[in-house]
Amino acid sequence: MSADSPPISLDRLVTTVAARLMAANAATSVVVSQEVLAVLVEYFDVDFSFLRHNDHSVRASVLIAEWPLRPDVPDPDPLKVVYFADADPVFAQAEHAKTPTVFRPDDDDYQKRIAEGRSLPQTSMAAAPLVSGDVTTGVLGFVKIGDREWKPEEINALEAIASLFAQVQARVAAEERLRYLAEHDDLTGLHNRRALIEHLDERLAEGRPGPVAALYVDLDRLKTINDYLGHSAGDWFIRVLAERLREATETSMIARLGGDEFVVVPAAPTSAEEAERLAGRLCALLRQRVSVDGEMLTRTASIGVALGSPGRDSTSDLLRHADQAVLTAKGAGGNQVAVFSDEMSLRTDYRNDIELHLQDVIENGALFLQYLPEVDMRTGEVLATEALVRWNHPTRGLLSPASFIAVAESINLAGDLGRWVLRTACAEFARWRALGVAEGIVLRVNVSPVQLVTDGFAASVADVLREFDLNRGSVCLEITESVVVQDMEMTSVTLAGLRDAGVLVAIDDFGTGFSVLSHLKSLPVDVLKIDRGFVADLGTNPDDLAIVRAVIALAEAFELELVAEGVETEVAARTLLHHGCHRAQGFLLSRPLSGDDMAALLAKGRVAVHYSASPSV
Ligand code: C2E
Ligand code: CA
Ligand code: CA
């Protein structure tokens, strides 16, 4: 309204304000409020107006809009947030007031405070609370320098206007809540996939600064926590880790993609080296212990790093690459960082192909087993045999387990695959026994970590032994050392179950994760298999010899049977014998054999040993 337009009625004023406020939404509400305050300041001929909201959670009043704008707002603005506890009594009324109040110069107390506090000339003020239900949600204030009388109909109009403001406030709060819910993850309060995609779309737009890094964080085998301690423990665990991520990467965008997968996007452009360093730090941080229901648990994480160039890479490219990198990290044993490379995408094609066929294969017979004899190197006598799975792939030829077991694990086929291997091996072993060739021989079967932590694993193994009538102590399951270490609490339960069922347990690849040493005594384990990495260079590498000797001593101390893997050379064989390890497997002794060849070897009873069996080196 300009000064020469005819004055409008109070009713018209309220209607005008209502129309303006009706159009406000979360994005525009502050500006619209300001415009409305400007209209009101002019209409009521006052000097200053403000809209404040109450934040009852911290007992404070927060400035939302004011008119006219103050020329020099200090930063931080001391009026922005005022705590009721510190406010003068007049201000403090705004916390719970339900009806408008007018303060005038003849109100001694009010004036005294104004004069003391702000050295302003005498003023008068009308304050109309914003009320929603029985909660005071804010205040609308109009200040006049000098005295001003507020007529009852003006106060009524203010009350009506304040209630319009309260409605906008409620609507905006609801809108923001909905938006928050739409963009955040319930469990952790982190952003969700949708918000992540929106964020990356913006960051990767042509002309924006780059490169943009995405760190795909995946916890290794969180499922075991859910399985053993229940979902609320799993949820708690995820929340703790989310909080750690948040603290460590304050300015980054962090999203949870569901389950135990997170994506971190640093706010600033990031080089590959910086991103990898950050990933390394996060990996270490996530690995720290978490107390869940009084138990200290650790879970390692794998992180895949990918970079995107604005204007060139799309959001889906970037996320796909980060995902491929994390799969690579997990495939390499987890607890590590991998940076995306082009070579990875080739490998991914391969992986997809395997994934596509694997389920069929388990059902349709392209899988088969070979057997690797384990012998007494002193005599060549066969003591045990290890079942090794193979896949005769229609186009890719004979595949080694290393190339498809990780894929099977990642798509939840490890259970099916493992059951197939165990049943098939036991069935064949039972046939050898029926032929009378496998008396006193132990069948060793590899177990994938995923199998080990599935419910009822020990019982299902016991069922298979019963089905094929295999006696106690004739079947041994091999578990890789890294798994035993990572899941101490849970593996020991499963191992105890296996022992009850009469199944022997071997720790495979022993020496690759030395931390298990300290627990060896308490675990129900029967056999250690020295990793072939230490055996291969025996005779030339003194460090390996030191490790092997330590393992031999350890096995003796704990009365465990010891088997050396990967004996390829005579010098390795002689060195092992010299230090007291006589059980071994390896290409020097025998290549993996078909089932029939294995049966034939068992019938014969021993392999030919070509090196001097004398224990002197
Ligand atoms: P592993 O348990 O350490 O099995 C021994 C591996 O070493 C076999 O490879 C065997 O062929 C190889 N090997 C034996 N002697 C020598 C040697 O003198 N020199 C060298 N360089 N290698 C030797 P393979 O069959 O490729 O198996 C690789 C891994 O795949 C196994 O390592 C095992 O961890 C896993 N695996 C095999 N079969 C199964 C299975 O049925 N289930 C599961 N979960 N894993 C399996
Ligand atoms: Ca093995
Ligand atoms: Ca091994």
XYZ file of C-alpha atoms and ligand atoms in Angstrom:
665
model
C 0.000 0.000 0.000
C 1.323 3.387 -0.832
C 0.551 6.411 1.258
C -1.980 7.864 -1.144
C -4.105 4.730 -1.596
C -7.238 4.678 0.560
C -6.780 2.814 3.817
C -8.177 -0.702 3.687
C -10.208 -2.257 6.446
C -8.763 -4.624 9.028
C -10.830 -7.420 7.461
C -9.317 -6.747 4.065
C -5.876 -6.699 5.665
C -6.376 -10.123 7.213
C -7.691 -11.497 3.910
C -4.706 -10.087 2.003
C -2.276 -11.579 4.503
C -4.104 -14.927 4.373
C -3.836 -15.023 0.580
C -0.124 -14.271 0.667
C 0.669 -16.781 3.391
C -1.424 -19.477 1.777
C 0.995 -19.493 -1.162
C 4.081 -19.935 1.010
C 5.955 -23.230 1.110
C 9.136 -24.436 2.815
C 11.315 -22.784 0.212
C 9.559 -19.404 0.144
C 8.160 -19.031 3.646
C 10.876 -16.708 4.959
C 10.655 -14.283 2.046
C 6.858 -14.335 2.064
C 6.835 -13.729 5.820
C 9.116 -10.768 5.327
C 6.834 -9.317 2.660
C 3.820 -9.752 4.891
C 5.629 -8.087 7.795
C 6.402 -5.145 5.507
C 2.711 -4.772 4.707
C 1.808 -4.946 8.392
C 4.493 -2.451 9.448
C 3.110 0.030 6.995
C -0.509 -0.668 7.844
C -0.100 -0.338 11.591
C 2.429 2.444 11.227
C 4.988 0.856 13.516
C 8.779 0.997 13.348
C 9.784 -2.603 13.612
C 8.302 -6.077 13.378
C 9.493 -9.623 13.844
C 8.412 -13.218 13.521
C 10.043 -15.694 15.868
C 9.534 -19.431 16.335
C 9.913 -21.338 19.564
C 12.279 -24.267 19.719
C 11.003 -26.010 22.837
C 13.637 -28.728 22.588
C 16.289 -26.206 23.636
C 13.940 -23.602 25.178
C 14.791 -20.859 22.750
C 13.176 -18.330 20.468
C 14.531 -18.251 16.921
C 14.256 -15.237 14.628
C 12.594 -16.234 11.343
C 11.840 -12.906 9.655
C 11.862 -9.205 10.467
C 10.960 -5.929 8.854
C 12.544 -3.534 8.205
C 15.833 -5.361 7.865
C 18.468 -4.128 10.299
C 21.258 -2.339 8.429
C 24.209 -3.927 10.237
C 23.377 -7.377 11.478
C 26.302 -8.617 13.552
C 27.570 -12.112 12.808
C 26.600 -14.144 14.725
C 23.389 -12.214 15.227
C 22.702 -12.114 18.990
C 18.975 -11.820 18.251
C 18.865 -14.909 16.027
C 18.548 -17.388 18.889
C 17.483 -16.174 22.324
C 17.265 -18.655 25.164
C 14.257 -18.074 27.369
C 16.286 -18.737 30.455
C 18.488 -15.720 29.654
C 15.783 -13.473 28.217
C 14.164 -10.546 29.983
C 10.792 -11.370 31.536
C 8.865 -9.610 28.790
C 10.588 -11.664 26.121
C 10.326 -14.784 28.217
C 6.529 -14.546 28.113
C 6.768 -15.590 24.470
C 7.615 -19.090 25.590
C 4.101 -19.989 26.695
C 1.838 -16.934 26.064
C -1.551 -17.826 24.618
C -3.082 -14.409 23.990
C -1.743 -11.116 22.587
C -0.112 -8.701 24.991
C 0.535 -4.995 24.670
C 3.410 -3.270 26.447
C 3.233 0.499 26.734
C 5.465 3.264 28.063
C 3.394 3.597 31.212
C 4.252 -0.003 31.957
C 7.116 0.766 34.299
C 8.739 -2.569 34.470
C 8.884 -3.008 30.708
C 10.332 0.409 30.100
C 12.891 0.121 32.775
C 14.240 -3.008 31.158
C 14.244 -1.570 27.665
C 16.069 1.514 28.894
C 18.578 -0.514 30.848
C 19.142 -3.171 28.274
C 19.310 -1.431 24.983
C 19.405 2.286 25.720
C 16.542 2.767 23.301
C 14.023 5.534 23.600
C 10.681 4.594 25.087
C 8.802 2.121 22.924
C 5.541 0.272 22.846
C 4.981 -3.232 21.573
C 2.182 -5.614 20.626
C 3.065 -9.275 20.763
C 0.744 -11.958 19.358
C 1.682 -15.554 20.142
C 1.609 -18.247 17.463
C -0.389 -21.090 18.954
C -0.868 -24.596 17.683
C -3.151 -26.755 19.816
C -2.025 -25.919 23.317
C 1.580 -25.238 22.369
C 2.947 -21.749 21.849
C 5.013 -22.096 18.717
C 6.251 -18.547 18.282
C 5.474 -14.866 18.423
C 4.652 -12.046 16.072
C 5.791 -8.643 17.390
C 5.277 -5.020 16.401
C 7.345 -2.257 17.980
C 6.631 1.464 17.860
C 9.097 4.035 19.080
C 7.166 6.116 21.563
C 3.665 5.260 22.621
C 0.992 3.550 20.563
C -2.417 2.508 21.585
C -3.649 -0.835 20.211
C -7.402 -0.915 19.694
C -9.247 -4.142 20.539
C -10.155 -4.702 16.859
C -6.484 -4.303 15.926
C -5.539 -6.853 18.546
C -8.199 -9.195 17.144
C -6.754 -8.764 13.688
C -3.236 -9.482 15.044
C -4.531 -12.613 16.687
C -6.035 -13.773 13.398
C -2.814 -12.979 11.529
C -0.716 -14.772 14.131
C -2.854 -17.854 13.665
C -2.270 -17.662 9.896
C 1.473 -17.547 10.557
C 1.130 -20.510 12.892
C -0.562 -22.460 10.105
C 2.271 -21.702 7.685
C 4.734 -22.734 10.343
C 2.996 -26.077 10.847
C 2.721 -26.667 7.125
C 6.388 -25.889 6.521
C 7.432 -28.111 9.416
C 5.369 -30.980 7.989
C 6.807 -30.377 4.547
C 10.349 -30.398 5.893
C 9.692 -33.530 7.879
C 8.352 -35.295 4.806
C 11.303 -34.128 2.788
C 13.644 -35.321 5.498
C 11.961 -38.707 5.582
C 12.092 -38.941 1.820
C 15.808 -38.219 1.786
C 17.062 -39.918 4.906
C 17.482 -43.350 6.221
C 15.295 -44.181 9.240
C 17.828 -46.242 11.090
C 20.828 -43.946 10.947
C 19.491 -40.524 9.986
C 21.989 -40.534 7.116
C 20.876 -39.654 3.616
C 19.259 -42.357 1.541
C 19.819 -43.543 -1.987
C 17.478 -40.982 -3.472
C 19.257 -38.066 -1.815
C 22.610 -39.501 -2.865
C 21.570 -39.683 -6.494
C 20.236 -36.140 -6.397
C 23.472 -34.947 -4.831
C 25.676 -36.733 -7.356
C 23.560 -35.507 -10.262
C 24.279 -31.974 -9.111
C 27.961 -32.588 -8.460
C 28.521 -34.255 -11.830
C 26.775 -31.550 -13.854
C 28.836 -29.991 -16.667
C 31.052 -27.189 -15.403
C 31.075 -28.240 -11.735
C 34.477 -28.759 -10.089
C 35.876 -32.304 -10.152
C 36.858 -35.026 -9.781
C 34.028 -36.186 -7.555
C 34.930 -39.174 -5.410
C 32.542 -41.865 -4.222
C 33.596 -44.290 -1.480
C 31.428 -47.372 -1.390
C 31.633 -48.846 2.108
C 30.466 -52.390 2.686
C 30.783 -54.145 6.032
C 32.185 -57.611 5.758
C 29.740 -60.277 6.884
C 27.465 -58.225 9.077
C 24.903 -60.956 8.655
C 26.577 -63.022 11.323
C 25.730 -60.404 13.919
C 22.095 -60.436 12.880
C 22.070 -64.209 12.908
C 23.662 -64.660 16.272
C 22.642 -61.634 18.271
C 19.397 -60.647 16.592
C 18.399 -57.769 14.396
C 18.301 -55.119 17.066
C 21.957 -55.823 17.817
C 22.672 -55.574 14.088
C 20.788 -52.276 13.940
C 22.681 -50.926 16.889
C 25.943 -51.939 15.268
C 25.037 -50.138 12.053
C 24.068 -47.019 13.977
C 27.381 -46.920 15.783
C 29.288 -47.290 12.541
C 27.141 -44.656 10.831
C 27.973 -42.270 13.653
C 31.683 -42.985 13.228
C 31.455 -42.278 9.530
C 29.619 -39.047 10.230
C 32.193 -37.858 12.728
C 35.103 -38.733 10.478
C 33.764 -37.094 7.346
C 31.910 -34.079 8.632
C 31.507 -32.161 5.403
C 30.938 -35.166 3.196
C 27.604 -36.395 1.983
C 26.968 -39.826 3.522
C 24.185 -42.074 2.404
C 23.107 -45.491 3.579
C 21.936 -47.637 0.713
C 20.246 -50.168 2.960
C 21.727 -53.164 4.704
C 25.315 -52.515 5.615
C 26.242 -50.430 2.594
C 27.158 -46.778 2.737
C 28.427 -44.252 0.219
C 30.596 -41.306 1.241
C 31.035 -38.392 -1.160
C 33.620 -35.823 -0.017
C 32.352 -32.269 -0.395
C 35.428 -30.969 -2.212
C 36.996 -32.214 -5.458
C 39.194 -35.178 -4.558
C 42.108 -36.871 -6.286
C 42.402 -40.651 -6.453
C 45.219 -40.584 -3.892
C 43.246 -38.441 -1.449
C 40.185 -40.615 -1.841
C 42.208 -43.759 -1.263
C 43.789 -42.263 1.843
C 40.395 -41.264 3.191
C 39.110 -44.770 2.479
C 42.067 -46.246 4.339
C 41.301 -44.072 7.339
C 37.627 -45.037 7.317
C 38.521 -48.711 7.019
C 40.664 -48.466 10.141
C 37.980 -46.541 11.990
C 35.212 -48.989 11.194
C 37.373 -51.866 12.321
C 37.461 -50.595 15.895
C 35.455 -52.559 18.395
C 31.798 -51.942 19.143
C 30.087 -53.039 22.299
C 26.832 -54.846 21.528
C 24.828 -56.243 24.434
C 27.951 -56.325 26.532
C 29.964 -58.179 23.915
C 32.810 -56.484 22.121
C 32.453 -57.119 18.420
C 34.549 -56.158 15.465
C 33.594 -56.206 11.878
C 35.914 -55.238 9.084
C 34.821 -53.165 6.125
C 35.702 -53.133 2.455
C 35.744 -49.842 0.596
C 35.570 -49.309 -3.149
C 36.746 -45.963 -4.480
C 35.747 -44.443 -7.811
C 36.111 -40.967 -9.301
C 33.730 -39.190 -11.656
C 34.374 -36.191 -13.904
C 31.619 -33.595 -14.081
C 30.140 -33.444 -17.572
C 31.623 -36.812 -18.523
C 30.544 -39.456 -16.021
C 26.976 -40.005 -14.936
C 25.846 -40.745 -11.411
C 25.124 -44.329 -12.351
C 28.615 -44.737 -13.889
C 30.216 -43.463 -10.717
C 28.168 -45.645 -8.401
C 28.622 -48.699 -10.595
C 32.376 -48.232 -10.621
C 32.525 -47.759 -6.861
C 30.417 -50.891 -6.483
C 32.751 -52.891 -8.734
C 35.714 -51.661 -6.736
C 34.134 -52.743 -3.444
C 33.361 -56.174 -4.874
C 36.994 -56.458 -5.834
C 38.026 -55.489 -2.300
C 35.675 -58.088 -0.841
C 36.754 -60.715 -3.350
C 40.339 -60.197 -2.247
C 39.368 -61.151 1.286
C 37.731 -57.965 2.545
C 39.094 -55.539 5.111
C 40.693 -53.471 2.384
C 40.356 -50.622 -0.066
C 40.203 -51.005 -3.842
C 40.246 -48.206 -6.396
C 38.248 -48.694 -9.570
C 40.189 -49.450 -12.743
C 39.113 -50.200 -16.310
C 40.400 -53.702 -15.930
C 37.822 -54.137 -13.201
C 35.009 -53.596 -15.588
C 36.293 -56.408 -17.789
C 36.425 -58.654 -14.798
C 32.897 -57.639 -13.971
C 31.665 -58.954 -17.297
C 33.293 -62.230 -16.457
C 31.706 -62.193 -13.066
C 28.255 -61.506 -14.463
C 28.633 -64.443 -16.789
C 29.570 -66.736 -13.929
C 26.773 -65.418 -11.814
C 24.346 -66.121 -14.601
C 25.330 -69.774 -14.968
C 26.293 -70.822 -11.486
C 22.862 -71.648 -10.121
C 22.112 -73.927 -13.078
C 25.470 -75.549 -12.791
C 24.993 -76.556 -9.195
C 21.801 -78.291 -10.233
C 22.864 -79.664 -13.618
C 26.179 -81.355 -13.198
C 28.927 -79.215 -14.740
C 30.600 -79.182 -11.320
C 32.857 -82.011 -10.305
C 35.404 -82.807 -7.643
C 39.066 -83.619 -7.773
C 41.004 -85.042 -4.866
C 44.381 -83.993 -3.612
C 46.186 -86.723 -1.659
C 47.840 -85.910 1.622
C 50.793 -88.144 2.328
C 53.355 -89.041 4.894
C 56.489 -87.721 3.194
C 58.670 -90.231 4.978
C 56.981 -93.180 3.321
C 54.658 -91.846 0.623
C 51.712 -93.425 2.455
C 48.379 -91.711 1.694
C 46.767 -90.446 4.907
C 43.985 -88.195 3.737
C 42.486 -86.589 0.676
C 41.135 -83.111 0.087
C 38.109 -82.567 -2.129
C 38.572 -79.634 -4.519
C 35.693 -78.354 -6.587
C 35.976 -77.681 -10.338
C 33.630 -76.245 -12.892
C 33.594 -77.313 -16.470
C 32.324 -74.092 -17.972
C 30.654 -74.376 -21.411
C 32.661 -71.554 -23.003
C 35.405 -70.715 -20.559
C 36.735 -74.186 -20.024
C 37.834 -75.617 -16.721
C 37.445 -73.031 -13.947
C 39.298 -73.116 -10.669
C 37.383 -72.525 -7.456
C 39.220 -69.262 -6.894
C 37.338 -67.796 -9.842
C 33.808 -68.721 -8.836
C 33.608 -69.309 -5.102
C 33.779 -65.616 -4.278
C 31.004 -65.006 -6.797
C 28.926 -67.763 -5.248
C 29.412 -66.207 -1.834
C 28.417 -62.774 -2.995
C 25.157 -63.996 -4.526
C 24.220 -66.298 -1.661
C 24.956 -69.467 -3.543
C 27.794 -70.518 -1.278
C 25.388 -72.529 0.855
C 24.063 -74.486 -2.140
C 27.540 -74.941 -3.539
C 28.956 -76.048 -0.205
C 26.167 -78.549 0.405
C 26.710 -79.979 -3.037
C 30.447 -80.385 -2.400
C 29.990 -81.967 1.017
C 27.324 -84.454 -0.096
C 29.142 -85.365 -3.291
C 32.472 -85.844 -1.533
C 30.924 -87.884 1.270
C 29.018 -90.047 -1.200
C 32.188 -90.800 -3.160
C 34.161 -91.356 0.040
C 31.498 -93.825 1.207
C 31.860 -95.749 -2.084
C 35.624 -96.008 -1.565
C 34.999 -97.310 1.891
C 32.558 -99.850 0.550
C 35.339 -100.951 -1.807
C 37.531 -101.358 1.247
C 40.212 -98.894 0.106
C 39.651 -95.908 2.379
C 39.994 -97.436 5.816
C 41.711 -95.010 8.196
C 41.736 -92.288 5.547
C 40.419 -88.811 6.346
C 38.313 -86.879 3.861
C 38.961 -83.139 3.977
C 36.382 -80.724 2.634
C 36.746 -76.943 2.320
C 34.087 -74.800 3.889
C 33.294 -71.281 2.812
C 33.041 -68.691 5.571
C 29.457 -68.019 4.601
C 28.498 -71.635 5.237
C 30.164 -71.630 8.578
C 27.973 -68.900 9.949
C 24.646 -70.167 8.642
C 22.157 -71.430 11.175
C 22.246 -75.128 11.825
C 25.452 -75.700 9.889
C 26.893 -78.235 12.342
C 23.618 -80.164 12.416
C 23.421 -80.314 8.638
C 26.953 -81.714 8.478
C 26.027 -84.328 11.083
C 23.037 -85.307 8.899
C 25.287 -85.909 5.910
C 27.693 -88.058 7.937
C 24.783 -90.128 9.186
C 23.297 -90.438 5.706
C 26.537 -91.975 4.363
C 27.339 -93.817 7.552
C 30.741 -92.189 7.999
C 32.301 -92.710 11.400
C 33.509 -90.039 13.795
C 36.889 -88.603 12.918
C 36.778 -89.608 9.248
C 35.674 -86.253 7.870
C 37.513 -82.981 8.426
C 36.301 -79.533 7.463
C 38.857 -76.912 6.437
C 38.266 -73.325 7.457
C 40.546 -70.491 6.427
C 42.376 -68.774 9.205
C 41.204 -65.249 8.436
C 37.617 -66.313 9.063
C 38.382 -67.865 12.395
C 40.089 -64.671 13.500
C 37.367 -62.316 12.370
C 34.540 -64.171 13.955
C 35.979 -65.553 17.123
C 32.764 -65.400 19.158
C 30.644 -67.077 16.564
C 33.037 -69.556 15.050
C 33.847 -71.073 18.394
C 30.188 -71.959 18.889
C 29.970 -73.561 15.467
C 33.279 -75.367 15.908
C 32.095 -76.818 19.193
C 28.960 -78.064 17.426
C 31.086 -79.731 14.756
C 33.231 -81.394 17.356
C 30.116 -82.802 19.018
C 29.089 -84.199 15.664
C 32.435 -86.021 15.383
C 33.780 -83.808 12.613
C 37.442 -82.807 12.631
C 38.322 -79.195 12.004
C 41.410 -77.905 10.219
C 42.564 -74.335 10.051
C 43.464 -73.795 6.425
C 46.011 -71.326 5.063
C 47.513 -71.123 8.514
C 50.083 -68.383 8.957
C 48.296 -65.846 6.789
C 46.600 -64.212 9.763
C 48.809 -64.803 12.729
C 46.405 -63.277 15.190
C 44.651 -66.574 15.687
C 47.628 -67.893 17.619
C 46.447 -66.475 20.882
C 43.083 -68.197 20.555
C 44.332 -71.489 19.338
C 44.254 -73.011 22.762
C 40.600 -72.306 23.356
C 39.338 -73.352 19.936
C 38.191 -76.887 19.250
C 40.560 -77.440 16.329
C 42.384 -80.608 15.298
C 44.640 -79.755 12.386
C 46.723 -76.838 11.113
C 47.534 -76.554 7.436
C 50.568 -74.360 6.806
C 49.770 -71.994 3.985
C 51.496 -72.902 0.761
C 52.862 -69.365 0.532
C 55.388 -70.277 3.240
C 56.158 -73.686 1.848
C 56.824 -72.814 -1.788
C 60.177 -71.093 -1.154
C 61.379 -73.235 1.712
C 65.047 -73.848 1.270
C 65.631 -70.415 -0.244
C 63.710 -68.024 1.958
C 64.912 -67.903 5.581
C 61.913 -65.844 6.730
C 59.564 -68.548 5.547
C 61.610 -71.129 7.343
C 61.325 -69.164 10.570
C 57.563 -69.033 10.235
C 57.263 -72.689 9.380
C 59.402 -73.614 12.355
C 57.233 -71.463 14.601
C 54.095 -73.164 13.300
C 55.627 -76.580 13.823
C 56.472 -75.673 17.421
C 53.004 -74.339 17.937
C 51.325 -77.463 16.600
C 53.435 -79.543 18.940
C 52.609 -77.335 21.911
C 48.890 -77.567 21.280
C 49.022 -81.181 20.168
C 47.593 -80.417 16.766
C 48.203 -82.377 13.632
C 50.204 -80.395 11.103
C 49.952 -80.539 7.318
C 52.141 -78.600 4.901
C 50.410 -77.401 1.743
C 51.950 -76.740 -1.652
C 55.061 -78.903 -1.479
C 56.429 -78.430 -4.983
C 60.135 -78.988 -4.550
C 62.357 -81.619 -3.048
C 64.139 -79.046 -0.959
C 60.831 -77.961 0.546
C 59.976 -81.564 1.346
C 63.361 -82.233 2.914
C 63.289 -79.034 4.930
C 59.869 -79.858 6.324
C 60.905 -83.356 7.245
C 64.056 -82.060 8.853
C 62.022 -79.798 11.109
C 59.548 -82.477 12.037
C 56.622 -81.916 9.701
C 55.939 -85.053 7.725
C 52.348 -84.711 6.541
C 52.014 -82.764 3.323
C 50.279 -82.288 0.041
C 51.539 -80.634 -3.093
C 52.384 -81.104 -6.721
C 55.645 -82.823 -5.865
C 53.653 -85.607 -4.238
C 50.579 -85.637 -6.440
C 48.474 -83.437 -8.662
C 44.759 -83.305 -7.851
C 43.169 -86.542 -9.106
C 39.787 -87.544 -10.471
C 37.626 -89.591 -8.125
C 38.469 -92.816 -9.926
C 42.198 -92.094 -9.902
C 41.984 -91.278 -6.226
C 40.270 -94.598 -5.540
C 43.035 -96.352 -7.481
C 45.712 -94.535 -5.500
C 43.987 -95.456 -2.249
C 43.960 -99.069 -3.335
C 47.695 -98.854 -3.887
C 48.125 -97.037 -0.573
C 51.094 -94.825 -1.358
C 52.697 -92.401 -3.790
C 56.256 -92.775 -4.975
C 58.600 -90.382 -3.200
C 61.459 -89.193 -5.378
C 63.545 -87.279 -2.898
C 65.780 -88.603 -0.226
C 63.465 -89.353 2.653
C 66.296 -89.059 5.071
C 65.635 -86.239 7.523
C 69.066 -84.723 6.971
C 69.133 -81.666 4.724
P 43.197 -74.634 -0.568
O 42.184 -75.083 0.418
O 44.457 -74.066 -0.033
O 43.421 -75.834 -1.543
C 44.631 -76.208 -2.042
C 44.873 -75.567 -3.351
O 46.261 -75.633 -3.603
C 44.236 -76.283 -4.527
O 43.937 -75.298 -5.499
C 45.339 -77.162 -5.018
O 45.195 -77.538 -6.371
C 46.497 -76.262 -4.842
N 47.747 -76.949 -4.722
C 47.998 -78.146 -4.175
N 49.293 -78.437 -4.221
C 49.898 -77.402 -4.801
C 51.256 -77.097 -5.120
O 52.185 -77.870 -4.884
N 51.501 -75.903 -5.690
C 50.508 -75.019 -5.974
N 50.817 -73.883 -6.541
N 49.223 -75.271 -5.684
C 48.921 -76.457 -5.100
P 42.498 -75.118 -6.063
O 41.863 -76.432 -6.279
O 42.599 -74.154 -7.192
O 41.732 -74.443 -4.865
C 41.956 -73.142 -4.506
C 41.179 -72.818 -3.295
O 39.784 -72.827 -3.523
C 41.386 -73.813 -2.179
O 42.563 -73.510 -1.519
C 40.186 -73.614 -1.339
O 40.376 -72.533 -0.461
C 39.153 -73.252 -2.346
N 38.310 -74.433 -2.610
C 38.550 -75.513 -3.335
N 37.512 -76.352 -3.306
C 36.585 -75.778 -2.520
C 35.279 -76.143 -2.086
O 34.753 -77.201 -2.402
N 34.628 -75.277 -1.274
C 35.195 -74.103 -0.881
N 34.490 -73.284 -0.074
N 36.411 -73.733 -1.263
C 37.105 -74.559 -2.079
Ca 41.962 -76.473 1.826
Ca 45.086 -73.796 1.975
